């Protein structure tokens, strides 16, 4: 049996892997995946050295120009989404004065956004796991930008409610597609860190929204919100324009969905763009095809792109824990984001609108710092994904509790600290969810988890705004209790995904 190198560098020398492993070595595969493939191989007589996993190939292609373009597109869309969140939170007190909207209608507006996001997230998984990642992203991102501009034309709250709900659906469509795409084109040894860094662009988007607000709003409760909306739409339109020319289908999805020629063309483009020193020859394609057949045979009767598939093959308890984690995470994070401007307007009576916007800017910077910190911790042995969720949810619970019990003057510091640790847990949650499900249901898994999380956003305004009206800052006690419960529940996640190869 020939165990020699079966492809070579352009220079003609055998290609070696890191850790002194041969590229034909099956040990680079995740143990669970390797066990399943070996069971399949025993039936069809394919030796292990005749199989090349896509993750193994991706490690050799490495990270380069091809990924930079796609990361740039996703970063711009995330900036646009973050800016829209800023617009939404700033418009709550503005519309309360301008249109004389009641607290209940403001709560309804927030709920409509998150209901839309839930619907979009459910649809995203079904579409992306059937037709691919590229088309749903292109279509939903374009109409997201278009409808964002459409809010400018709204003259009363009910038309705005409809537009907000539709926007929520569209954001729910493109966001899981984007997360899935970058998880599937990023080498395994860089996935956690790089996906963590891309998540910070959401906070950059919030900062961008506040920067524009400095020039378009006179205070936290009055100003030209239509002009604010217009400028905040521009990053999204730029992302969509670039994606027309630079976005490609996920080669992993193309392989596993039977579009081999498309997958091979994209892989060759990746090699050329990244100037990888390997030759994608016919022998490599055969071995990659063997991996594809093995993975599809294993998944044939298991991983259909449906919601019920998330509960099959001992995934029931895992999925419930992931959904609960996302539900509480969204409830707490968006609760702080929504309440912060209103609480600051009550406890900082002597400050100008500019001072309050600066405080919001500082809180957004904490999100960026949290994302950077998460990118560091996520790849550390002993922290990883699961342990980091447990640790940082607990720390966040303490900061939230102090936000209620400490004096009002220091409230902004505790709220900022809470957002810092929540931004970290968002990244850990995204990463864990993206790695724990197989390719054929990955977008469904991410979309449903994200969508269930937005249920927290649906009920959050009704609970938090009522509690805050009864006693200022009291929702932070609830945030603390929920964070402790979530930290404890994460202890029961069945395994860590650090170093796990995608299935």
CSV table of C-alpha atoms in Angstrom, one decimal:
chain,number,residue,atom,x,y,z
A,1,UNK,CA,0.0,0.0,0.0
A,2,UNK,CA,1.5,3.4,-1.0
A,3,UNK,CA,1.7,5.7,2.0
A,4,UNK,CA,3.9,8.3,0.3
A,5,UNK,CA,2.9,11.9,-0.4
A,6,UNK,CA,0.2,12.2,-2.9
A,7,UNK,CA,0.5,15.8,-3.8
A,8,UNK,CA,3.4,18.2,-3.8
A,9,UNK,CA,4.4,21.8,-3.5
A,10,UNK,CA,4.9,23.7,-6.8
A,11,UNK,CA,8.6,23.4,-6.1
A,12,UNK,CA,8.2,19.6,-6.2
A,13,UNK,CA,9.1,18.9,-2.6
A,14,UNK,CA,6.8,16.7,-0.4
A,15,UNK,CA,4.3,18.8,1.5
A,16,UNK,CA,4.6,18.4,5.3
A,17,UNK,CA,2.1,19.4,8.0
A,18,UNK,CA,2.6,21.2,11.2
A,19,UNK,CA,3.4,19.0,14.2
A,20,UNK,CA,5.4,16.8,11.8
A,21,UNK,CA,2.3,15.0,10.6
A,22,UNK,CA,2.0,13.6,7.1
A,23,UNK,CA,-0.9,15.0,5.1
A,24,UNK,CA,-2.1,11.5,4.6
A,25,UNK,CA,-2.4,11.0,8.3
A,26,UNK,CA,-6.0,10.4,9.4
A,27,UNK,CA,-5.1,11.6,12.9
A,28,UNK,CA,-5.7,15.2,11.9
A,29,UNK,CA,-9.4,14.5,11.8
A,30,UNK,CA,-11.6,14.8,14.8
A,31,UNK,CA,-11.8,11.5,16.5
A,32,UNK,CA,-15.6,11.2,16.3
A,33,UNK,CA,-15.5,12.0,12.6
A,34,UNK,CA,-12.7,9.6,12.0
A,35,UNK,CA,-14.5,6.8,13.8
A,36,UNK,CA,-17.6,7.3,11.6
A,37,UNK,CA,-15.6,7.4,8.4
A,38,UNK,CA,-13.7,4.2,9.3
A,39,UNK,CA,-17.0,2.5,10.0
A,40,UNK,CA,-18.2,3.6,6.5
A,41,UNK,CA,-14.8,2.6,4.9
A,42,UNK,CA,-15.1,-0.9,6.4
A,43,UNK,CA,-18.2,-1.3,4.2
A,44,UNK,CA,-16.8,0.1,1.0
A,45,UNK,CA,-13.1,-0.7,1.3
A,46,UNK,CA,-11.6,2.8,1.1
A,47,UNK,CA,-8.3,2.9,3.1
A,48,UNK,CA,-7.8,5.9,5.4
A,49,UNK,CA,-4.9,7.3,3.4
A,50,UNK,CA,-7.2,7.6,0.4
A,51,UNK,CA,-9.3,10.2,2.2
A,52,UNK,CA,-8.7,14.0,2.5
A,53,UNK,CA,-11.0,15.9,4.7
A,54,UNK,CA,-11.9,19.5,3.7
A,55,UNK,CA,-10.7,20.9,7.0
A,56,UNK,CA,-7.3,19.3,6.4
A,57,UNK,CA,-7.1,20.8,2.9
A,58,UNK,CA,-8.2,24.2,4.3
A,59,UNK,CA,-5.4,24.2,6.9
A,60,UNK,CA,-2.9,23.8,4.0
A,61,UNK,CA,-4.5,26.5,1.9
A,62,UNK,CA,-4.4,28.7,5.0
A,63,UNK,CA,-5.9,32.2,5.5
A,64,UNK,CA,-5.3,34.8,2.9
A,65,UNK,CA,-6.7,37.2,0.3
A,66,UNK,CA,-9.7,35.0,-0.5
A,67,UNK,CA,-10.9,35.0,3.1
A,68,UNK,CA,-10.1,38.8,3.5
A,69,UNK,CA,-12.7,39.7,0.9
A,70,UNK,CA,-15.4,37.6,2.5
A,71,UNK,CA,-14.5,38.7,6.0
A,72,UNK,CA,-14.6,42.3,4.8
A,73,UNK,CA,-18.1,41.8,3.4
A,74,UNK,CA,-19.4,40.3,6.6
A,75,UNK,CA,-17.7,43.0,8.7
A,76,UNK,CA,-19.4,45.8,6.7
A,77,UNK,CA,-22.8,44.0,7.1
A,78,UNK,CA,-22.1,43.6,10.8
A,79,UNK,CA,-21.2,47.3,11.1
A,80,UNK,CA,-24.5,48.1,9.4
A,81,UNK,CA,-26.4,45.9,11.8
A,82,UNK,CA,-24.7,47.4,14.8
A,83,UNK,CA,-25.6,50.9,13.6
A,84,UNK,CA,-29.2,49.9,13.2
A,85,UNK,CA,-29.3,48.8,16.8
A,86,UNK,CA,-28.0,52.2,17.8
A,87,UNK,CA,-30.6,53.9,15.7
A,88,UNK,CA,-33.3,51.8,17.3
A,89,UNK,CA,-32.3,52.5,20.9
A,90,UNK,CA,-31.8,56.2,20.2
A,91,UNK,CA,-35.2,56.5,18.5
A,92,UNK,CA,-37.1,55.2,21.5
A,93,UNK,CA,-36.9,58.5,23.5
A,94,UNK,CA,-36.9,60.6,20.4
A,95,UNK,CA,-40.2,59.1,19.0
A,96,UNK,CA,-41.7,59.3,22.5
A,97,UNK,CA,-41.4,63.1,22.3
A,98,UNK,CA,-41.9,63.6,18.5
A,99,UNK,CA,-44.8,61.2,18.0
A,100,UNK,CA,-46.0,61.1,21.6
A,101,UNK,CA,-45.6,57.3,21.7
A,102,UNK,CA,-46.6,55.4,24.9
A,103,UNK,CA,-44.2,53.0,26.6
A,104,UNK,CA,-46.4,50.1,25.5
A,105,UNK,CA,-46.0,51.0,21.8
A,106,UNK,CA,-42.2,51.4,22.3
A,107,UNK,CA,-42.2,47.9,23.8
A,108,UNK,CA,-44.3,46.6,20.9
A,109,UNK,CA,-41.8,48.2,18.4
A,110,UNK,CA,-38.9,46.3,20.1
A,111,UNK,CA,-40.9,43.1,20.1
A,112,UNK,CA,-41.7,43.4,16.4
A,113,UNK,CA,-38.0,43.6,15.6
A,114,UNK,CA,-37.1,40.5,17.5
A,115,UNK,CA,-40.2,38.5,16.3
A,116,UNK,CA,-39.0,39.3,12.8
A,117,UNK,CA,-35.5,38.2,13.6
A,118,UNK,CA,-36.9,34.9,14.9
A,119,UNK,CA,-38.8,34.2,11.7
A,120,UNK,CA,-35.9,35.2,9.6
A,121,UNK,CA,-33.5,33.0,11.5
A,122,UNK,CA,-35.8,30.0,11.1
A,123,UNK,CA,-36.1,30.6,7.4
A,124,UNK,CA,-32.3,31.2,7.1
A,125,UNK,CA,-31.4,27.7,8.2
A,126,UNK,CA,-33.9,26.0,5.9
A,127,UNK,CA,-32.8,28.1,2.9
A,128,UNK,CA,-29.0,28.1,3.4
A,129,UNK,CA,-28.8,24.4,4.2
A,130,UNK,CA,-30.7,23.6,1.0
A,131,UNK,CA,-29.7,26.1,-1.7
A,132,UNK,CA,-26.4,27.3,-0.2
A,133,UNK,CA,-25.1,30.3,1.7
A,134,UNK,CA,-24.4,32.8,-1.1
A,135,UNK,CA,-27.9,33.4,-2.7
A,136,UNK,CA,-29.8,33.9,0.6
A,137,UNK,CA,-27.1,36.3,1.8
A,138,UNK,CA,-27.1,38.3,-1.4
A,139,UNK,CA,-30.9,38.7,-1.6
A,140,UNK,CA,-31.6,39.3,2.1
A,141,UNK,CA,-28.7,41.8,2.5
A,142,UNK,CA,-29.9,43.9,-0.4
A,143,UNK,CA,-33.5,44.1,0.8
A,144,UNK,CA,-32.2,44.8,4.4
A,145,UNK,CA,-30.4,47.9,3.1
A,146,UNK,CA,-33.5,48.9,1.0
A,147,UNK,CA,-35.9,48.6,3.9
A,148,UNK,CA,-33.5,50.4,6.3
A,149,UNK,CA,-33.9,53.4,4.0
A,150,UNK,CA,-37.6,52.8,3.9
A,151,UNK,CA,-37.9,53.7,7.6
A,152,UNK,CA,-37.1,57.3,6.6
A,153,UNK,CA,-40.4,57.5,4.8
A,154,UNK,CA,-42.4,56.4,7.8
A,155,UNK,CA,-44.7,59.2,9.2
A,156,UNK,CA,-46.4,57.3,12.1
A,157,UNK,CA,-45.7,54.4,14.4
A,158,UNK,CA,-47.8,51.7,12.8
A,159,UNK,CA,-46.0,51.9,9.4
A,160,UNK,CA,-42.7,51.9,11.3
A,161,UNK,CA,-43.7,48.7,13.2
A,162,UNK,CA,-44.3,46.9,9.9
A,163,UNK,CA,-41.0,48.0,8.4
A,164,UNK,CA,-39.2,47.1,11.6
A,165,UNK,CA,-40.7,43.6,11.6
A,166,UNK,CA,-39.7,43.1,7.9
A,167,UNK,CA,-36.2,44.4,8.7
A,168,UNK,CA,-35.9,41.9,11.6
A,169,UNK,CA,-36.8,39.0,9.2
A,170,UNK,CA,-34.2,40.1,6.7
A,171,UNK,CA,-31.4,40.5,9.3
A,172,UNK,CA,-32.4,37.1,10.7
A,173,UNK,CA,-31.9,35.7,7.2
A,174,UNK,CA,-28.4,37.1,6.4
A,175,UNK,CA,-26.8,37.0,9.8
A,176,UNK,CA,-26.7,33.1,10.2
A,177,UNK,CA,-25.6,32.7,6.6
A,178,UNK,CA,-22.7,35.1,7.2
A,179,UNK,CA,-21.6,33.3,10.4
A,180,UNK,CA,-21.8,29.9,8.7
A,181,UNK,CA,-19.9,31.1,5.6
A,182,UNK,CA,-16.9,32.4,7.6
A,183,UNK,CA,-16.8,29.3,9.8
A,184,UNK,CA,-16.6,27.1,6.8
A,185,UNK,CA,-13.8,29.0,5.0
A,186,UNK,CA,-11.6,29.6,8.0
A,187,UNK,CA,-8.8,27.1,8.9
A,188,UNK,CA,-9.6,25.2,12.1
A,189,UNK,CA,-6.6,26.5,14.0
A,190,UNK,CA,-7.7,30.1,13.3
A,191,UNK,CA,-11.4,29.7,13.5
A,192,UNK,CA,-12.1,30.7,17.1
A,193,UNK,CA,-9.8,33.8,17.1
A,194,UNK,CA,-10.7,35.2,13.7
A,195,UNK,CA,-14.4,34.7,14.1
A,196,UNK,CA,-14.1,36.4,17.5
A,197,UNK,CA,-12.5,39.4,15.9
A,198,UNK,CA,-15.1,39.7,13.1
A,199,UNK,CA,-17.8,39.8,15.8
A,200,UNK,CA,-16.3,43.1,17.2
A,201,UNK,CA,-17.4,44.8,14.0
A,202,UNK,CA,-21.0,44.8,15.5
A,203,UNK,CA,-19.7,47.0,18.3
A,204,UNK,CA,-17.9,49.2,15.7
A,205,UNK,CA,-21.2,49.6,14.0
A,206,UNK,CA,-22.8,50.8,17.2
A,207,UNK,CA,-19.9,53.3,17.5
A,208,UNK,CA,-20.5,54.4,14.0
A,209,UNK,CA,-24.1,55.0,14.7
A,210,UNK,CA,-23.2,57.1,17.8
A,211,UNK,CA,-20.6,59.0,15.8
A,212,UNK,CA,-23.3,59.9,13.2
A,213,UNK,CA,-25.7,60.7,16.0
A,214,UNK,CA,-23.2,63.3,17.3
A,215,UNK,CA,-23.8,65.4,14.2
A,216,UNK,CA,-27.5,64.6,13.6
A,217,UNK,CA,-29.1,64.6,17.1
A,218,UNK,CA,-29.2,67.6,19.5
A,219,UNK,CA,-29.8,65.4,22.5
A,220,UNK,CA,-30.8,61.8,23.4
A,221,UNK,CA,-34.5,62.7,23.0
A,222,UNK,CA,-34.5,65.0,19.9
A,223,UNK,CA,-32.8,65.4,16.6
A,224,UNK,CA,-32.9,64.4,12.9
A,225,UNK,CA,-33.3,60.6,13.1
A,226,UNK,CA,-34.0,60.3,9.4
A,227,UNK,CA,-30.6,61.7,8.5
A,228,UNK,CA,-29.1,59.4,11.1
A,229,UNK,CA,-30.7,56.4,9.4
A,230,UNK,CA,-29.6,57.4,5.9
A,231,UNK,CA,-25.9,57.6,6.9
A,232,UNK,CA,-26.0,54.4,8.8
A,233,UNK,CA,-27.3,52.5,5.8
A,234,UNK,CA,-24.2,53.2,3.7
A,235,UNK,CA,-21.9,50.4,5.1
A,236,UNK,CA,-24.6,47.8,4.2
A,237,UNK,CA,-25.0,49.0,0.6
A,238,UNK,CA,-21.2,48.9,0.3
A,239,UNK,CA,-21.1,45.3,1.6
A,240,UNK,CA,-23.8,44.2,-0.8
A,241,UNK,CA,-22.1,45.9,-3.8
A,242,UNK,CA,-18.7,44.2,-3.0
A,243,UNK,CA,-20.4,40.8,-2.5
A,244,UNK,CA,-21.8,40.9,-6.0
A,245,UNK,CA,-18.2,40.6,-7.3
A,246,UNK,CA,-16.3,38.9,-4.5
A,247,UNK,CA,-18.6,36.6,-2.6
A,248,UNK,CA,-18.4,32.9,-3.4
A,249,UNK,CA,-20.4,29.8,-2.3
A,250,UNK,CA,-19.0,27.9,0.6
A,251,UNK,CA,-16.9,25.2,-1.0
A,252,UNK,CA,-17.6,22.8,1.9
A,253,UNK,CA,-21.4,23.2,1.2
A,254,UNK,CA,-20.8,22.8,-2.5
A,255,UNK,CA,-18.9,19.6,-1.9
A,256,UNK,CA,-21.4,18.0,0.4
A,257,UNK,CA,-24.3,19.0,-1.8
A,258,UNK,CA,-22.9,17.3,-4.9
A,259,UNK,CA,-21.7,20.5,-6.7
A,260,UNK,CA,-18.2,19.1,-7.2
A,261,UNK,CA,-17.1,21.2,-10.2
A,262,UNK,CA,-18.2,24.4,-8.4
A,263,UNK,CA,-16.4,23.3,-5.2
A,264,UNK,CA,-13.2,22.5,-7.1
A,265,UNK,CA,-13.3,25.8,-8.9
A,266,UNK,CA,-13.7,27.7,-5.7
A,267,UNK,CA,-10.9,25.7,-4.0
A,268,UNK,CA,-8.6,26.4,-6.9
A,269,UNK,CA,-9.5,30.1,-6.6
A,270,UNK,CA,-8.7,30.0,-2.9
A,271,UNK,CA,-5.3,28.4,-3.7
A,272,UNK,CA,-4.5,31.0,-6.3
A,273,UNK,CA,-5.7,34.0,-4.2
A,274,UNK,CA,-3.8,32.9,-1.1
A,275,UNK,CA,-0.8,31.9,-3.2
A,276,UNK,CA,-0.8,28.5,-1.4
A,277,UNK,CA,2.2,26.3,-2.5
A,278,UNK,CA,0.1,23.3,-3.3
A,279,UNK,CA,-1.2,21.8,-6.6
A,280,UNK,CA,-4.8,20.8,-6.6
A,281,UNK,CA,-4.5,17.8,-8.8
A,282,UNK,CA,-6.8,15.0,-9.8
A,283,UNK,CA,-5.5,12.6,-7.1
A,284,UNK,CA,-6.3,15.2,-4.5
A,285,UNK,CA,-9.8,15.6,-6.0
A,286,UNK,CA,-10.4,11.9,-5.8
A,287,UNK,CA,-9.4,11.7,-2.1
A,288,UNK,CA,-11.5,14.8,-1.3
A,289,UNK,CA,-14.4,13.1,-3.2
A,290,UNK,CA,-13.9,10.0,-1.1
A,291,UNK,CA,-14.3,12.2,2.0
A,292,UNK,CA,-17.4,13.8,0.6
A,293,UNK,CA,-19.0,10.4,-0.2
A,294,UNK,CA,-18.1,9.1,3.3
A,295,UNK,CA,-19.6,12.2,5.0
A,296,UNK,CA,-22.8,12.1,2.9
A,297,UNK,CA,-23.3,8.4,3.5
A,298,UNK,CA,-22.9,8.9,7.2
A,299,UNK,CA,-25.4,11.9,7.2
A,300,UNK,CA,-27.8,10.4,4.7
A,301,UNK,CA,-30.4,9.3,7.1
A,302,UNK,CA,-29.5,11.6,9.9
A,303,UNK,CA,-28.8,15.3,9.0
A,304,UNK,CA,-31.6,16.7,6.9
A,305,UNK,CA,-31.9,20.4,6.9
A,306,UNK,CA,-34.8,20.5,9.3
A,307,UNK,CA,-35.5,21.8,12.8
A,308,UNK,CA,-36.2,18.2,14.0
A,309,UNK,CA,-32.7,17.2,12.9
A,310,UNK,CA,-31.3,19.4,15.7
A,311,UNK,CA,-32.7,17.0,18.2
A,312,UNK,CA,-31.6,13.7,16.6
A,313,UNK,CA,-28.5,11.6,17.4
A,314,UNK,CA,-28.2,12.5,21.1
A,315,UNK,CA,-28.5,16.2,20.3
A,316,UNK,CA,-31.7,16.9,22.2
A,317,UNK,CA,-30.2,18.0,25.5
A,318,UNK,CA,-27.4,19.8,23.7
A,319,UNK,CA,-29.8,21.9,21.6
A,320,UNK,CA,-32.0,22.8,24.5
A,321,UNK,CA,-28.9,24.0,26.5
A,322,UNK,CA,-27.7,26.0,23.5
A,323,UNK,CA,-31.2,27.6,23.0
A,324,UNK,CA,-31.4,28.5,26.6
A,325,UNK,CA,-28.0,30.1,26.5
A,326,UNK,CA,-28.9,32.2,23.5
A,327,UNK,CA,-32.3,33.2,25.0
A,328,UNK,CA,-30.8,34.6,28.2
A,329,UNK,CA,-27.8,36.1,26.4
A,330,UNK,CA,-30.1,38.2,24.1
A,331,UNK,CA,-32.5,39.1,26.9
A,332,UNK,CA,-29.7,40.5,29.1
A,333,UNK,CA,-27.6,42.1,26.4
A,334,UNK,CA,-30.4,43.9,24.5
A,335,UNK,CA,-32.0,44.7,27.8
A,336,UNK,CA,-28.9,46.7,28.8
A,337,UNK,CA,-28.7,48.3,25.3
A,338,UNK,CA,-32.3,49.4,25.3
A,339,UNK,CA,-32.4,50.7,28.9
A,340,UNK,CA,-29.1,52.4,29.0
A,341,UNK,CA,-30.1,55.7,27.3
A,342,UNK,CA,-33.3,55.9,29.3
A,343,UNK,CA,-31.6,55.3,32.7
A,344,UNK,CA,-28.8,57.8,31.9
A,345,UNK,CA,-31.4,60.4,31.1
A,346,UNK,CA,-32.9,60.0,34.6
A,347,UNK,CA,-29.7,59.7,36.7
A,348,UNK,CA,-27.5,62.3,34.9
A,349,UNK,CA,-29.9,65.3,34.8
A,350,UNK,CA,-27.0,67.8,34.9
A,351,UNK,CA,-25.2,66.5,31.9
A,352,UNK,CA,-25.6,67.6,28.3
A,353,UNK,CA,-26.8,65.4,25.4
A,354,UNK,CA,-23.1,65.3,24.2
A,355,UNK,CA,-21.9,64.0,27.6
A,356,UNK,CA,-24.5,61.2,27.5
A,357,UNK,CA,-23.6,60.2,24.0
A,358,UNK,CA,-20.0,60.0,25.1
A,359,UNK,CA,-21.0,57.7,27.9
A,360,UNK,CA,-22.8,55.5,25.3
A,361,UNK,CA,-19.6,55.6,23.1
A,362,UNK,CA,-17.6,54.3,26.1
A,363,UNK,CA,-20.0,51.4,26.6
A,364,UNK,CA,-19.7,50.5,22.9
A,365,UNK,CA,-15.9,50.5,23.1
A,366,UNK,CA,-16.2,48.0,25.9
A,367,UNK,CA,-17.9,45.7,23.4
A,368,UNK,CA,-14.9,46.0,21.1
A,369,UNK,CA,-12.5,45.3,23.9
A,370,UNK,CA,-14.6,42.3,25.0
A,371,UNK,CA,-14.4,40.9,21.5
A,372,UNK,CA,-10.6,41.3,21.5
A,373,UNK,CA,-10.4,39.6,24.9
A,374,UNK,CA,-12.6,36.8,23.7
A,375,UNK,CA,-10.4,36.2,20.7
A,376,UNK,CA,-7.6,35.6,23.1
A,377,UNK,CA,-9.3,33.4,25.6
A,378,UNK,CA,-11.3,31.3,23.1
A,379,UNK,CA,-8.2,29.4,21.9
A,380,UNK,CA,-6.6,29.0,25.4
A,381,UNK,CA,-6.5,25.5,26.8
A,382,UNK,CA,-8.6,25.5,30.0
A,383,UNK,CA,-10.8,28.2,28.7
A,384,UNK,CA,-12.0,27.4,25.1
A,385,UNK,CA,-15.7,27.8,24.4
A,386,UNK,CA,-17.5,25.9,27.2
A,387,UNK,CA,-15.4,27.0,30.2
A,388,UNK,CA,-15.3,30.6,29.0
A,389,UNK,CA,-19.1,30.7,28.9
A,390,UNK,CA,-19.3,29.4,32.4
A,391,UNK,CA,-16.6,31.8,33.8
A,392,UNK,CA,-17.6,35.0,32.0
A,393,UNK,CA,-21.4,34.6,32.6
A,394,UNK,CA,-20.6,34.4,36.3
A,395,UNK,CA,-18.5,37.5,36.3
A,396,UNK,CA,-21.1,39.4,34.3
A,397,UNK,CA,-23.7,38.5,36.9
A,398,UNK,CA,-21.6,40.2,39.5
A,399,UNK,CA,-21.2,43.4,37.5
A,400,UNK,CA,-25.0,43.5,36.8
A,401,UNK,CA,-25.8,43.1,40.4
A,402,UNK,CA,-23.4,46.0,41.3
A,403,UNK,CA,-25.1,48.1,38.6
A,404,UNK,CA,-28.2,48.0,40.8
A,405,UNK,CA,-26.8,48.2,44.4
A,406,UNK,CA,-23.9,50.7,43.8
A,407,UNK,CA,-24.5,54.4,43.8
A,408,UNK,CA,-26.1,56.0,40.7
A,409,UNK,CA,-23.0,57.9,39.8
A,410,UNK,CA,-21.1,54.7,39.2
A,411,UNK,CA,-23.9,52.9,37.3
A,412,UNK,CA,-22.4,53.6,33.9
A,413,UNK,CA,-19.2,51.8,34.9
A,414,UNK,CA,-21.0,48.6,36.0
A,415,UNK,CA,-23.2,48.7,32.9
A,416,UNK,CA,-20.2,49.1,30.7
A,417,UNK,CA,-18.5,46.2,32.4
A,418,UNK,CA,-21.6,44.0,31.9
A,419,UNK,CA,-21.6,44.8,28.2
A,420,UNK,CA,-17.8,43.9,28.1
A,421,UNK,CA,-18.4,40.4,29.5
A,422,UNK,CA,-21.6,39.9,27.5
A,423,UNK,CA,-19.8,40.7,24.2
A,424,UNK,CA,-17.3,38.0,25.2
A,425,UNK,CA,-20.1,35.4,25.8
A,426,UNK,CA,-21.7,36.3,22.5
A,427,UNK,CA,-18.6,35.3,20.7
A,428,UNK,CA,-18.2,32.1,22.7
A,429,UNK,CA,-21.8,31.2,21.9
A,430,UNK,CA,-21.5,31.9,18.2
A,431,UNK,CA,-18.3,29.8,18.0
A,432,UNK,CA,-19.7,26.9,20.0
A,433,UNK,CA,-22.9,26.8,18.0
A,434,UNK,CA,-21.1,27.0,14.7
A,435,UNK,CA,-18.8,24.1,15.6
A,436,UNK,CA,-21.2,21.7,17.3
A,437,UNK,CA,-23.5,21.0,14.4
A,438,UNK,CA,-22.6,19.1,11.1
A,439,UNK,CA,-22.4,21.0,7.8
A,440,UNK,CA,-25.8,20.0,6.5
A,441,UNK,CA,-27.6,21.5,9.5
A,442,UNK,CA,-25.1,24.1,10.6
A,443,UNK,CA,-27.0,27.1,9.4
A,444,UNK,CA,-30.2,25.7,10.7
A,445,UNK,CA,-28.5,25.2,14.1
A,446,UNK,CA,-27.1,28.7,14.1
A,447,UNK,CA,-30.2,30.3,12.8
A,448,UNK,CA,-32.5,28.6,15.2
A,449,UNK,CA,-30.3,29.3,18.2
A,450,UNK,CA,-30.0,32.9,17.2
A,451,UNK,CA,-33.7,33.1,16.5
A,452,UNK,CA,-34.7,31.5,19.9
A,453,UNK,CA,-32.3,34.1,21.4
A,454,UNK,CA,-34.4,36.8,19.9
A,455,UNK,CA,-37.4,35.5,21.8
A,456,UNK,CA,-35.6,37.0,24.7
A,457,UNK,CA,-35.7,40.3,22.9
A,458,UNK,CA,-39.4,39.9,22.3
A,459,UNK,CA,-40.3,39.5,26.0
A,460,UNK,CA,-37.5,41.8,27.2
A,461,UNK,CA,-39.1,45.2,26.6
A,462,UNK,CA,-42.3,44.3,28.4
A,463,UNK,CA,-40.6,43.0,31.5
A,464,UNK,CA,-37.6,45.4,31.6
A,465,UNK,CA,-39.4,48.6,30.8
A,466,UNK,CA,-42.1,47.9,33.4
A,467,UNK,CA,-39.5,47.0,36.1
A,468,UNK,CA,-37.5,50.1,35.3
A,469,UNK,CA,-40.6,52.3,35.5
A,470,UNK,CA,-41.3,50.9,39.0
A,471,UNK,CA,-37.8,51.2,40.3
A,472,UNK,CA,-34.9,52.6,38.3
A,473,UNK,CA,-32.1,50.0,37.5
A,474,UNK,CA,-34.1,47.1,39.0
A,475,UNK,CA,-33.9,45.0,35.7
A,476,UNK,CA,-30.2,44.6,36.5
A,477,UNK,CA,-31.1,42.4,39.5
A,478,UNK,CA,-33.0,40.1,37.0
A,479,UNK,CA,-30.0,40.2,34.6
A,480,UNK,CA,-27.8,39.0,37.4
A,481,UNK,CA,-30.0,36.1,38.4
A,482,UNK,CA,-30.5,34.9,34.8
A,483,UNK,CA,-26.8,35.1,34.1
A,484,UNK,CA,-26.0,32.9,37.2
A,485,UNK,CA,-28.6,30.3,36.1
A,486,UNK,CA,-27.2,30.3,32.5
A,487,UNK,CA,-23.6,29.9,33.8
A,488,UNK,CA,-24.8,26.8,35.8
A,489,UNK,CA,-26.6,25.4,32.8
A,490,UNK,CA,-23.5,25.7,30.6
A,491,UNK,CA,-21.8,23.3,33.0
A,492,UNK,CA,-23.9,20.5,31.5
A,493,UNK,CA,-22.9,21.1,27.9
A,494,UNK,CA,-21.7,17.6,26.9
A,495,UNK,CA,-18.3,18.6,25.3
A,496,UNK,CA,-15.8,21.3,24.4
A,497,UNK,CA,-15.4,22.2,20.7
A,498,UNK,CA,-11.9,23.7,21.0
A,499,UNK,CA,-9.7,21.9,18.4
A,500,UNK,CA,-12.7,20.0,17.0
A,501,UNK,CA,-12.8,19.5,13.2
A,502,UNK,CA,-16.0,20.6,11.6
A,503,UNK,CA,-18.2,17.6,10.5
